[in-house]
Amino acid sequence: MTQEPQQPPAGPGQGGSVPPPGPPPAQQPAQPQWVPPHYEPSQWTPPQQPAQPQWGQYAPQPPQWGRPQQPGSNPYGYNQYAAPPKPGVIPLRPLRLGEVLDGAFQAARRNGKAVFGSTLIFQVLTAVLTLAVSLPFLNGMSTSIFADSLSQTAPTEAQLNNLAGSVLQFSIGTVGIAIITGLLEMVLQGALVVPVLRATLNHKTGFGQMWRLVRPRIGTLLLLALVYGVATILAVAVYMAVLIGILFATGSIGSSSGGLAAVGFGLLLVLPFLAAGVWAGVKVMLAPAAIVVENTGVFAGIKRSWQLTRQNWWRTFGIAALAAIIASAIGAIISTPVSLFMGLLLPVMAPGPDQLAGTTAVASIATSLIGALVGAVTVAFQTGVMALLYVDLRMRRDGFDVTLLKESESGKDDGGIPGRGAPVPAAAGSTQAAPYPHQPPPAYPPAWYPGQDGPSPHPGQIPPGQQPPSAYPPNGYPPNQQPGQ
């Protein structure tokens, strides 16, 4: 038995009667109403301030500078490019070729008294020593051979003895000048690192200030020059021993063609020795800068230069070779016209042998002074390139740009060498050692600068000032729901 459905109660005035059965009266269709989307509280939470990082973590930093990011690489939308800071002659980031060359010129121009003054004194002193040795030799040559032998068929024994004595004195004097020049040049290379490094932070350096800062390292630089000299002498001794051994092994010593064989073997053997010398010279080229800036010893500076040029030998060699070519071109442009003019003027000023000695001395003095001026420019440029190569390699391997950036933010000049107290990798040969021993780590790792692509310092946290990614499409409605649904 089925139960009948219960009828609704009758309204007032209907007397409780039941309406007759039939089709229901027509009704107006209900108007669709818009229902606002429903947001679940678990789908989105308001942004919260990031917690303070503990020791050993990296704090989030807003983008400051670095290379532009690839589109879509950052989920928070800041893909702007900010140029790296450039407080001085170079930007504080790994350098390009043009920036190294231009920075060397600018550093020398901004510190003219310290750079050009020091190089000019060095060149003038070298020229004076060279003239003191060469002028007596030239005078003896002109008087004993050209003047006295014009009327004779052959020089006398006394003239040959005088000539031999002059050659011996000239050789000894040349070797002594080479030693003195090498010592002074090494000290000058270390000293010129100071104004170049200070110019990276736009600090000017005076002549006295430069030598006051480098004074404690002069002794170490002199020892470094002596070590280089001893290494060169040993290399020449090994070369001669190998050449003599080859000549004895081939039986060329007692033969009639022994001289020709010695020349041929010498030319062939000099190539590997020259290549090895160039390779070793580039590897230890940055030792003076390391000694002055990092306050190290002789062998520690050589080891440091060896470490910095590892995996960067060809780049260092190419930039140094290009700087040498530019310096040689500058010197040739200035000195070639002077030499040609002196060559044309010398026969006019010295028509006979009596005036030859005095005219030669005048021409030598004038040429030496002009060469000193040209050498001051070229030495300053090449030394500046060497100093900036040291800065560039330290920025690539040690995060040295971060150290310079911290010092530039203070805006004060303490009168010292920038980055002198910065820690260096303790383990020799490590390509990326931690440069912050016994200190809290920096705000971001050296391998990731703000504004560059890299791992997020705090995964899952939103940088300050950025909106969290929405769980809904851009039109504001949940998925599978449109207005009116």
Tab-separated table of C-alpha atoms in Angstrom:
chain	number	residue	atom	x	y	z
A	1	MET	CA	0.000	0.000	0.000
A	2	THR	CA	1.508	3.317	-1.063
A	3	GLN	CA	1.194	6.433	1.008
A	4	GLU	CA	-0.347	9.463	-0.618
A	5	PRO	CA	1.699	12.595	-0.572
A	6	GLN	CA	0.661	15.076	2.059
A	7	GLN	CA	-1.005	18.189	0.662
A	8	PRO	CA	0.095	21.600	1.882
A	9	PRO	CA	-2.270	23.373	4.256
A	10	ALA	CA	-4.814	25.660	2.711
A	11	GLY	CA	-4.242	29.358	2.905
A	12	PRO	CA	-6.680	31.813	4.579
A	13	GLY	CA	-9.921	32.359	2.716
A	14	GLN	CA	-9.756	29.102	0.835
A	15	GLY	CA	-11.925	27.227	3.246
A	16	GLY	CA	-9.620	24.305	3.253
A	17	SER	CA	-10.692	23.286	-0.275
A	18	VAL	CA	-8.208	21.452	-2.471
A	19	PRO	CA	-7.590	22.978	-5.906
A	20	PRO	CA	-8.717	20.847	-8.791
A	21	PRO	CA	-6.139	18.702	-10.442
A	22	GLY	CA	-4.678	19.992	-13.662
A	23	PRO	CA	-1.535	21.486	-15.149
A	24	PRO	CA	0.216	24.039	-12.928
A	25	PRO	CA	-0.137	27.664	-13.918
A	26	ALA	CA	2.605	29.174	-16.056
A	27	GLN	CA	5.335	30.925	-14.067
A	28	GLN	CA	8.006	33.458	-15.057
A	29	PRO	CA	11.551	31.968	-15.430
A	30	ALA	CA	13.871	32.859	-12.563
A	31	GLN	CA	16.511	35.471	-13.389
A	32	PRO	CA	20.094	34.132	-13.119
A	33	GLN	CA	21.947	35.630	-10.245
A	34	TRP	CA	25.766	36.061	-10.032
A	35	VAL	CA	27.298	34.230	-7.177
A	36	PRO	CA	30.661	35.586	-6.050
A	37	PRO	CA	33.492	33.065	-6.196
A	38	HIS	CA	34.207	31.239	-3.064
A	39	TYR	CA	37.821	31.363	-1.860
A	40	GLU	CA	38.983	28.684	0.421
A	41	PRO	CA	41.182	29.972	3.233
A	42	SER	CA	43.708	27.206	2.579
A	43	GLN	CA	44.340	28.259	-1.019
A	44	TRP	CA	46.006	31.597	-0.315
A	45	THR	CA	47.426	33.205	2.736
A	46	PRO	CA	48.458	36.821	3.059
A	47	PRO	CA	52.188	37.495	2.678
A	48	GLN	CA	54.188	37.286	5.815
A	49	GLN	CA	57.468	38.878	6.674
A	50	PRO	CA	60.363	36.432	6.174
A	51	ALA	CA	61.910	35.107	9.309
A	52	GLN	CA	65.328	36.329	10.334
A	53	PRO	CA	67.996	34.041	8.812
A	54	GLN	CA	70.078	32.008	11.167
A	55	TRP	CA	73.836	31.819	11.007
A	56	GLY	CA	74.885	29.864	7.923
A	57	GLN	CA	71.914	30.954	5.819
A	58	TYR	CA	71.698	33.683	3.223
A	59	ALA	CA	69.358	36.586	3.733
A	60	PRO	CA	67.133	37.545	0.762
A	61	GLN	CA	68.318	40.672	-0.967
A	62	PRO	CA	66.513	42.886	-3.450
A	63	PRO	CA	67.969	42.883	-6.945
A	64	GLN	CA	70.781	45.408	-7.194
A	65	TRP	CA	73.010	44.639	-10.139
A	66	GLY	CA	73.987	41.787	-12.369
A	67	ARG	CA	73.269	40.361	-15.749
A	68	PRO	CA	69.693	40.418	-17.108
A	69	GLN	CA	67.627	37.376	-16.313
A	70	GLN	CA	66.090	35.138	-18.911
A	71	PRO	CA	62.371	35.656	-19.467
A	72	GLY	CA	60.374	33.389	-17.248
A	73	SER	CA	63.279	32.380	-15.079
A	74	ASN	CA	62.034	34.333	-12.077
A	75	PRO	CA	58.506	33.489	-10.816
A	76	TYR	CA	58.173	36.842	-9.043
A	77	GLY	CA	58.513	39.023	-12.121
A	78	TYR	CA	61.587	41.209	-11.459
A	79	ASN	CA	63.662	40.775	-14.624
A	80	GLN	CA	65.112	44.280	-14.712
A	81	TYR	CA	68.808	44.792	-15.412
A	82	ALA	CA	70.781	47.017	-13.072
A	83	ALA	CA	74.273	48.094	-14.104
A	84	PRO	CA	77.093	47.074	-11.740
A	85	PRO	CA	78.494	49.868	-9.579
A	86	LYS	CA	81.475	51.753	-10.961
A	87	PRO	CA	82.874	53.992	-8.238
A	88	GLY	CA	86.250	54.404	-9.962
A	89	VAL	CA	87.989	53.535	-13.201
A	90	ILE	CA	86.469	50.048	-13.581
A	91	PRO	CA	83.097	48.448	-12.802
A	92	LEU	CA	83.129	46.147	-9.789
A	93	ARG	CA	82.694	42.908	-11.664
A	94	PRO	CA	84.918	40.666	-13.808
A	95	LEU	CA	86.469	42.860	-16.474
A	96	ARG	CA	86.542	42.749	-20.242
A	97	LEU	CA	89.532	43.536	-22.435
A	98	GLY	CA	88.553	47.107	-23.215
A	99	GLU	CA	87.856	47.854	-19.562
A	100	VAL	CA	91.334	46.640	-18.551
A	101	LEU	CA	93.092	48.806	-21.148
A	102	ASP	CA	90.915	51.865	-20.546
A	103	GLY	CA	91.189	51.492	-16.775
A	104	ALA	CA	95.004	51.454	-16.984
A	105	PHE	CA	95.029	54.747	-18.926
A	106	GLN	CA	92.500	56.386	-16.602
A	107	ALA	CA	94.324	55.290	-13.448
A	108	ALA	CA	97.581	56.772	-14.766
A	109	ARG	CA	95.861	60.003	-15.798
A	110	ARG	CA	94.090	60.495	-12.450
A	111	ASN	CA	97.297	59.895	-10.474
A	112	GLY	CA	99.783	61.620	-12.751
A	113	LYS	CA	102.254	62.720	-10.072
A	114	ALA	CA	102.511	59.283	-8.509
A	115	VAL	CA	102.482	57.246	-11.730
A	116	PHE	CA	104.246	59.367	-14.341
A	117	GLY	CA	106.514	61.011	-11.789
A	118	SER	CA	107.816	57.665	-10.537
A	119	THR	CA	108.223	56.145	-14.000
A	120	LEU	CA	109.978	59.264	-15.297
A	121	ILE	CA	112.483	59.195	-12.429
A	122	PHE	CA	113.120	55.511	-13.118
A	123	GLN	CA	113.624	56.076	-16.844
A	124	VAL	CA	115.882	59.097	-16.372
A	125	LEU	CA	118.030	57.220	-13.835
A	126	THR	CA	118.313	54.276	-16.221
A	127	ALA	CA	119.250	56.598	-19.090
A	128	VAL	CA	121.932	58.320	-17.003
A	129	LEU	CA	123.487	54.998	-16.005
A	130	THR	CA	123.410	53.796	-19.596
A	131	LEU	CA	125.067	56.981	-20.841
A	132	ALA	CA	127.713	56.743	-18.126
A	133	VAL	CA	128.717	53.345	-19.489
A	134	SER	CA	128.161	53.794	-23.209
A	135	LEU	CA	129.734	57.232	-23.780
A	136	PRO	CA	133.286	56.233	-22.679
A	137	PHE	CA	133.014	53.127	-24.828
A	138	LEU	CA	131.892	55.087	-27.866
A	139	ASN	CA	134.613	57.661	-27.264
A	140	GLY	CA	137.287	54.973	-27.083
A	141	MET	CA	135.972	53.325	-30.222
A	142	SER	CA	135.992	56.564	-32.178
A	143	THR	CA	139.479	57.647	-31.063
A	144	SER	CA	141.297	54.314	-31.233
A	145	ILE	CA	139.830	52.945	-34.427
A	146	PHE	CA	138.236	55.609	-36.573
A	147	ALA	CA	140.547	58.521	-35.816
A	148	ASP	CA	143.952	56.881	-35.492
A	149	SER	CA	143.499	54.116	-38.047
A	150	LEU	CA	142.377	56.112	-41.055
A	151	SER	CA	145.978	56.587	-42.194
A	152	GLN	CA	147.096	53.021	-41.413
A	153	THR	CA	146.404	49.744	-43.080
A	154	ALA	CA	145.720	47.822	-39.859
A	155	PRO	CA	145.231	48.704	-36.161
A	156	THR	CA	148.232	48.366	-33.905
A	157	GLU	CA	148.534	46.032	-30.926
A	158	ALA	CA	148.059	48.905	-28.496
A	159	GLN	CA	144.862	49.933	-30.224
A	160	LEU	CA	143.544	46.366	-30.093
A	161	ASN	CA	144.363	46.169	-26.377
A	162	ASN	CA	142.551	49.437	-25.755
A	163	LEU	CA	139.592	48.186	-27.738
A	164	ALA	CA	139.508	44.919	-25.787
A	165	GLY	CA	139.618	46.824	-22.512
A	166	SER	CA	136.820	49.099	-23.644
A	167	VAL	CA	134.661	46.127	-24.657
A	168	LEU	CA	135.290	44.428	-21.305
A	169	GLN	CA	134.404	47.557	-19.357
A	170	PHE	CA	131.299	48.071	-21.454
A	171	SER	CA	130.186	44.468	-20.896
A	172	ILE	CA	130.681	44.664	-17.136
A	173	GLY	CA	128.900	48.004	-17.005
A	174	THR	CA	126.012	46.682	-19.075
A	175	VAL	CA	125.558	43.706	-16.762
A	176	GLY	CA	125.652	46.000	-13.721
A	177	ILE	CA	123.065	48.330	-15.269
A	178	ALA	CA	120.847	45.350	-16.075
A	179	ILE	CA	120.956	44.210	-12.450
A	180	ILE	CA	120.223	47.690	-11.073
A	181	THR	CA	117.447	48.240	-13.618
A	182	GLY	CA	115.854	44.901	-12.781
A	183	LEU	CA	115.818	45.694	-9.079
A	184	LEU	CA	114.369	49.167	-9.580
A	185	GLU	CA	111.792	47.955	-12.086
A	186	MET	CA	110.510	45.293	-9.698
A	187	VAL	CA	110.087	47.873	-6.945
A	188	LEU	CA	108.353	50.212	-9.396
A	189	GLN	CA	105.918	47.500	-10.487
A	190	GLY	CA	104.931	46.836	-6.911
A	191	ALA	CA	104.609	50.538	-6.114
A	192	LEU	CA	102.390	51.373	-9.102
A	193	VAL	CA	99.858	48.774	-8.000
A	194	VAL	CA	98.867	51.109	-5.147
A	195	PRO	CA	97.498	54.054	-7.204
A	196	VAL	CA	95.796	51.721	-9.675
A	197	LEU	CA	94.033	49.781	-6.935
A	198	ARG	CA	93.005	52.977	-5.163
A	199	ALA	CA	91.692	54.346	-8.457
A	200	THR	CA	89.184	51.475	-8.595
A	201	LEU	CA	87.397	53.199	-5.693
A	202	ASN	CA	87.997	56.713	-7.092
A	203	HIS	CA	90.680	57.522	-4.501
A	204	LYS	CA	93.547	59.719	-5.656
A	205	THR	CA	97.088	58.891	-4.626
A	206	GLY	CA	99.963	61.311	-4.183
A	207	PHE	CA	103.618	60.652	-4.891
A	208	GLY	CA	104.650	60.537	-1.237
A	209	GLN	CA	101.569	58.576	-0.209
A	210	MET	CA	102.292	55.842	-2.765
A	211	TRP	CA	105.858	55.320	-1.603
A	212	ARG	CA	104.826	55.489	2.049
A	213	LEU	CA	102.356	52.651	1.510
A	214	VAL	CA	104.804	50.482	-0.423
A	215	ARG	CA	107.836	51.158	1.776
A	216	PRO	CA	107.329	48.093	4.047
A	217	ARG	CA	107.328	45.810	0.982
A	218	ILE	CA	110.401	47.189	-0.822
A	219	GLY	CA	112.727	44.606	0.723
A	220	THR	CA	110.472	41.738	-0.352
A	221	LEU	CA	110.240	43.150	-3.876
A	222	LEU	CA	114.028	43.344	-4.100
A	223	LEU	CA	114.296	39.711	-2.994
A	224	LEU	CA	111.743	38.787	-5.639
A	225	ALA	CA	113.864	40.473	-8.307
A	226	LEU	CA	116.924	38.541	-7.113
A	227	VAL	CA	114.983	35.271	-7.259
A	228	TYR	CA	113.949	36.048	-10.837
A	229	GLY	CA	117.561	36.887	-11.716
A	230	VAL	CA	118.897	33.642	-10.251
A	231	ALA	CA	116.201	31.664	-12.074
A	232	THR	CA	117.175	33.352	-15.357
A	233	ILE	CA	120.876	32.574	-14.846
A	234	LEU	CA	120.065	28.943	-14.092
A	235	ALA	CA	117.900	28.701	-17.211
A	236	VAL	CA	120.743	30.098	-19.355
A	237	ALA	CA	123.203	27.656	-17.734
A	238	VAL	CA	120.916	24.711	-18.475
A	239	TYR	CA	120.511	25.911	-22.054
A	240	MET	CA	124.275	26.123	-22.568
A	241	ALA	CA	124.836	22.715	-20.964
A	242	VAL	CA	122.228	21.079	-23.193
A	243	LEU	CA	123.640	22.778	-26.293
A	244	ILE	CA	127.209	21.684	-25.517
A	245	GLY	CA	125.997	18.163	-24.802
A	246	ILE	CA	124.223	17.996	-28.165
A	247	LEU	CA	127.338	19.256	-29.955
A	248	PHE	CA	129.508	16.626	-28.271
A	249	ALA	CA	126.982	13.882	-28.971
A	250	THR	CA	126.826	14.733	-32.658
A	251	GLY	CA	130.590	15.122	-32.993
A	252	SER	CA	130.356	18.728	-34.144
A	253	ILE	CA	133.008	20.093	-31.792
A	254	GLY	CA	136.117	18.992	-33.698
A	255	SER	CA	134.676	19.117	-37.217
A	256	SER	CA	135.168	21.866	-39.731
A	257	SER	CA	131.472	22.709	-39.689
A	258	GLY	CA	131.314	22.913	-35.906
A	259	GLY	CA	130.495	26.630	-35.870
A	260	LEU	CA	127.614	26.242	-38.307
A	261	ALA	CA	126.273	23.266	-36.370
A	262	ALA	CA	126.449	25.196	-33.105
A	263	VAL	CA	124.431	28.042	-34.616
A	264	GLY	CA	121.842	25.665	-36.039
A	265	PHE	CA	121.415	23.644	-32.849
A	266	GLY	CA	121.348	26.834	-30.802
A	267	LEU	CA	118.501	28.281	-32.860
A	268	LEU	CA	116.494	25.062	-32.662
A	269	LEU	CA	117.104	24.644	-28.954
A	270	VAL	CA	116.208	28.208	-28.068
A	271	LEU	CA	112.578	27.772	-29.138
A	272	PRO	CA	111.475	25.387	-26.331
A	273	PHE	CA	113.456	27.361	-23.768
A	274	LEU	CA	111.849	30.586	-24.967
A	275	ALA	CA	108.365	29.035	-24.801
A	276	ALA	CA	109.020	27.759	-21.279
A	277	GLY	CA	110.315	31.175	-20.240
A	278	VAL	CA	107.226	32.951	-21.582
A	279	TRP	CA	104.914	30.449	-19.864
A	280	ALA	CA	106.682	30.816	-16.513
A	281	GLY	CA	106.855	34.606	-16.876
A	282	VAL	CA	103.088	34.861	-17.293
A	283	LYS	CA	102.488	32.516	-14.365
A	284	VAL	CA	104.543	34.674	-11.983
A	285	MET	CA	103.651	38.061	-13.496
A	286	LEU	CA	101.225	38.962	-10.690
A	287	ALA	CA	103.645	38.224	-7.835
A	288	PRO	CA	104.578	41.914	-7.200
A	289	ALA	CA	100.915	42.870	-6.892
A	290	ALA	CA	100.234	39.961	-4.535
A	291	ILE	CA	103.214	40.900	-2.356
A	292	VAL	CA	102.092	44.520	-1.997
A	293	VAL	CA	98.318	44.030	-1.655
A	294	GLU	CA	98.181	40.769	0.298
A	295	ASN	CA	101.300	41.474	2.382
A	296	THR	CA	102.928	38.130	1.619
A	297	GLY	CA	106.479	36.895	1.258
A	298	VAL	CA	108.475	36.170	-1.879
A	299	PHE	CA	107.575	32.540	-2.433
A	300	ALA	CA	104.040	33.044	-1.128
A	301	GLY	CA	103.589	35.809	-3.705
A	302	ILE	CA	104.889	33.562	-6.488
A	303	LYS	CA	102.569	30.787	-5.342
A	304	ARG	CA	99.652	33.210	-5.216
A	305	SER	CA	100.338	34.431	-8.764
A	306	TRP	CA	100.584	30.826	-9.923
A	307	GLN	CA	97.200	30.119	-8.348
A	308	LEU	CA	95.458	33.172	-9.810
A	309	THR	CA	96.593	32.482	-13.367
A	310	ARG	CA	95.472	28.860	-13.260
A	311	GLN	CA	92.921	28.205	-16.026
A	312	ASN	CA	93.388	31.840	-17.115
A	313	TRP	CA	96.842	31.646	-18.683
A	314	TRP	CA	95.852	32.322	-22.264
A	315	ARG	CA	93.648	35.266	-21.340
A	316	THR	CA	96.366	36.772	-19.149
A	317	PHE	CA	98.995	36.211	-21.819
A	318	GLY	CA	96.812	37.723	-24.549
A	319	ILE	CA	96.027	40.895	-22.605
A	320	ALA	CA	99.645	41.344	-21.508
A	321	ALA	CA	100.902	40.782	-25.068
A	322	LEU	CA	98.378	43.249	-26.483
A	323	ALA	CA	99.412	45.837	-23.882
A	324	ALA	CA	103.069	45.322	-24.858
A	325	ILE	CA	102.223	45.767	-28.538
A	326	ILE	CA	100.290	48.978	-27.809
A	327	ALA	CA	103.149	50.306	-25.677
A	328	SER	CA	105.680	49.471	-28.404
A	329	ALA	CA	103.530	51.190	-31.017
A	330	ILE	CA	103.276	54.315	-28.857
A	331	GLY	CA	107.034	54.340	-28.327
A	332	ALA	CA	107.734	53.798	-32.025
A	333	ILE	CA	105.395	56.601	-33.077
A	334	ILE	CA	107.268	59.079	-30.862
A	335	SER	CA	110.859	57.840	-31.077
A	336	THR	CA	111.105	56.951	-34.779
A	337	PRO	CA	110.865	60.535	-36.086
A	338	VAL	CA	113.442	61.630	-33.509
A	339	SER	CA	115.867	58.896	-34.537
A	340	LEU	CA	115.462	59.749	-38.205
A	341	PHE	CA	116.047	63.417	-37.496
A	342	MET	CA	119.185	62.659	-35.495
A	343	GLY	CA	120.435	60.378	-38.254
A	344	LEU	CA	120.051	63.127	-40.823
A	345	LEU	CA	121.518	65.769	-38.548
A	346	LEU	CA	124.575	63.796	-37.418
A	347	PRO	CA	126.537	63.938	-40.750
A	348	VAL	CA	125.924	67.680	-40.953
A	349	MET	CA	127.113	68.316	-37.394
A	350	ALA	CA	130.152	66.007	-37.677
A	351	PRO	CA	131.759	66.370	-41.116
A	352	GLY	CA	135.087	64.988	-39.871
A	353	PRO	CA	136.394	62.461	-37.319
A	354	ASP	CA	137.399	65.205	-34.891
A	355	GLN	CA	133.810	66.241	-34.256
A	356	LEU	CA	132.460	62.669	-34.270
A	357	ALA	CA	132.851	61.992	-30.532
A	358	GLY	CA	131.150	65.201	-29.376
A	359	THR	CA	128.326	64.924	-31.889
A	360	THR	CA	127.707	61.296	-30.960
A	361	ALA	CA	127.516	62.210	-27.282
A	362	VAL	CA	125.016	65.003	-27.943
A	363	ALA	CA	122.868	62.740	-30.108
A	364	SER	CA	122.978	59.961	-27.489
A	365	ILE	CA	121.934	62.306	-24.700
A	366	ALA	CA	119.026	63.753	-26.708
A	367	THR	CA	117.832	60.307	-27.782
A	368	SER	CA	118.076	58.969	-24.221
A	369	LEU	CA	116.020	61.838	-22.775
A	370	ILE	CA	113.287	61.402	-25.361
A	371	GLY	CA	113.362	57.658	-24.780
A	372	ALA	CA	112.955	58.275	-21.046
A	373	LEU	CA	109.808	60.340	-21.664
A	374	VAL	CA	108.358	57.673	-23.928
A	375	GLY	CA	109.354	54.909	-21.542
A	376	ALA	CA	107.605	56.635	-18.658
A	377	VAL	CA	104.300	56.446	-20.539
A	378	THR	CA	104.702	52.862	-21.712
A	379	VAL	CA	105.887	51.517	-18.343
A	380	ALA	CA	102.998	53.244	-16.550
A	381	PHE	CA	100.492	51.735	-18.982
A	382	GLN	CA	101.871	48.191	-18.844
A	383	THR	CA	102.122	48.234	-15.069
A	384	GLY	CA	98.526	49.475	-14.834
A	385	VAL	CA	97.388	46.599	-17.038
A	386	MET	CA	99.228	44.136	-14.794
A	387	ALA	CA	97.581	45.590	-11.681
A	388	LEU	CA	94.095	45.428	-13.223
A	389	LEU	CA	94.700	41.839	-14.334
A	390	TYR	CA	95.425	41.024	-10.697
A	391	VAL	CA	92.186	42.726	-9.617
A	392	ASP	CA	90.208	40.972	-12.361
A	393	LEU	CA	91.482	37.499	-11.493
A	394	ARG	CA	90.801	38.055	-7.806
A	395	MET	CA	87.246	39.125	-8.611
A	396	ARG	CA	86.781	35.979	-10.680
A	397	ARG	CA	88.188	33.592	-8.075
A	398	ASP	CA	87.905	35.213	-4.638
A	399	GLY	CA	84.871	37.500	-4.852
A	400	PHE	CA	87.178	40.517	-4.564
A	401	ASP	CA	84.506	42.745	-6.113
A	402	VAL	CA	82.322	42.172	-3.047
A	403	THR	CA	85.170	43.358	-0.824
A	404	LEU	CA	85.697	46.483	-2.918
A	405	LEU	CA	81.961	47.133	-3.002
A	406	LYS	CA	81.768	47.044	0.787
A	407	GLU	CA	84.640	49.510	1.046
A	408	SER	CA	83.101	51.826	-1.555
A	409	GLU	CA	79.757	51.929	0.267
A	410	SER	CA	81.337	53.751	3.198
A	411	GLY	CA	82.442	56.576	0.918
A	412	LYS	CA	85.512	57.261	3.080
A	413	ASP	CA	89.168	57.061	2.150
A	414	ASP	CA	91.279	55.643	4.958
A	415	GLY	CA	94.468	56.348	2.992
A	416	GLY	CA	95.398	52.669	2.702
A	417	ILE	CA	95.380	50.017	-0.004
A	418	PRO	CA	91.846	48.778	-0.790
A	419	GLY	CA	91.295	45.137	0.030
A	420	ARG	CA	94.590	44.748	1.871
A	421	GLY	CA	92.962	43.066	4.849
A	422	ALA	CA	90.629	40.890	2.788
A	423	PRO	CA	91.067	37.170	3.495
A	424	VAL	CA	92.404	34.988	0.702
A	425	PRO	CA	91.889	31.265	0.100
A	426	ALA	CA	94.040	29.272	2.477
A	427	ALA	CA	94.273	26.156	0.333
A	428	ALA	CA	96.551	26.664	-2.634
A	429	GLY	CA	95.016	25.435	-5.833
A	430	SER	CA	91.397	25.738	-4.754
A	431	THR	CA	89.338	27.497	-7.380
A	432	GLN	CA	86.675	28.792	-5.021
A	433	ALA	CA	87.674	28.701	-1.392
A	434	ALA	CA	85.597	30.344	1.288
A	435	PRO	CA	86.991	33.881	1.740
A	436	TYR	CA	85.275	34.435	5.086
A	437	PRO	CA	86.944	32.184	7.694
A	438	HIS	CA	85.711	32.548	11.269
A	439	GLN	CA	83.100	35.102	10.146
A	440	PRO	CA	79.390	34.896	9.370
A	441	PRO	CA	78.803	34.360	5.645
A	442	PRO	CA	77.851	37.353	3.481
A	443	ALA	CA	74.289	38.305	2.632
A	444	TYR	CA	74.539	36.253	-0.546
A	445	PRO	CA	77.029	33.663	-1.759
A	446	PRO	CA	79.921	34.854	-3.959
A	447	ALA	CA	78.655	32.719	-6.835
A	448	TRP	CA	75.228	34.423	-6.928
A	449	TYR	CA	74.779	38.169	-6.967
A	450	PRO	CA	71.448	39.916	-6.552
A	451	GLY	CA	69.670	40.226	-9.868
A	452	GLN	CA	71.312	37.145	-11.369
A	453	ASP	CA	69.800	33.779	-12.025
A	454	GLY	CA	70.579	31.464	-9.197
A	455	PRO	CA	69.102	29.386	-6.442
A	456	SER	CA	66.735	31.141	-4.100
A	457	PRO	CA	68.399	31.856	-0.741
A	458	HIS	CA	65.172	30.862	1.065
A	459	PRO	CA	63.142	28.369	-0.953
A	460	GLY	CA	59.436	28.851	-0.387
A	461	GLN	CA	59.710	32.428	0.914
A	462	ILE	CA	58.619	35.487	-1.011
A	463	PRO	CA	61.059	38.414	-1.319
A	464	PRO	CA	59.945	41.582	0.454
A	465	GLY	CA	57.732	43.823	-1.636
A	466	GLN	CA	56.616	41.049	-4.011
A	467	GLN	CA	53.111	39.569	-4.280
A	468	PRO	CA	52.651	35.815	-3.918
A	469	PRO	CA	51.638	33.904	-7.031
A	470	SER	CA	47.839	33.636	-7.261
A	471	ALA	CA	46.100	30.287	-7.293
A	472	TYR	CA	43.511	31.595	-9.801
A	473	PRO	CA	43.673	32.769	-13.393
A	474	PRO	CA	44.215	36.441	-14.220
A	475	ASN	CA	40.426	37.022	-14.659
A	476	GLY	CA	39.913	36.482	-10.924
A	477	TYR	CA	37.637	33.449	-11.070
A	478	PRO	CA	38.393	29.952	-9.918
A	479	PRO	CA	39.000	27.305	-12.543
A	480	ASN	CA	35.886	25.897	-14.295
A	481	GLN	CA	33.767	28.804	-13.050
A	482	GLN	CA	32.577	31.793	-15.059
A	483	PRO	CA	30.430	34.746	-14.053
A	484	GLY	CA	26.859	33.684	-13.401
A	485	GLN	CA	27.728	30.166	-12.410
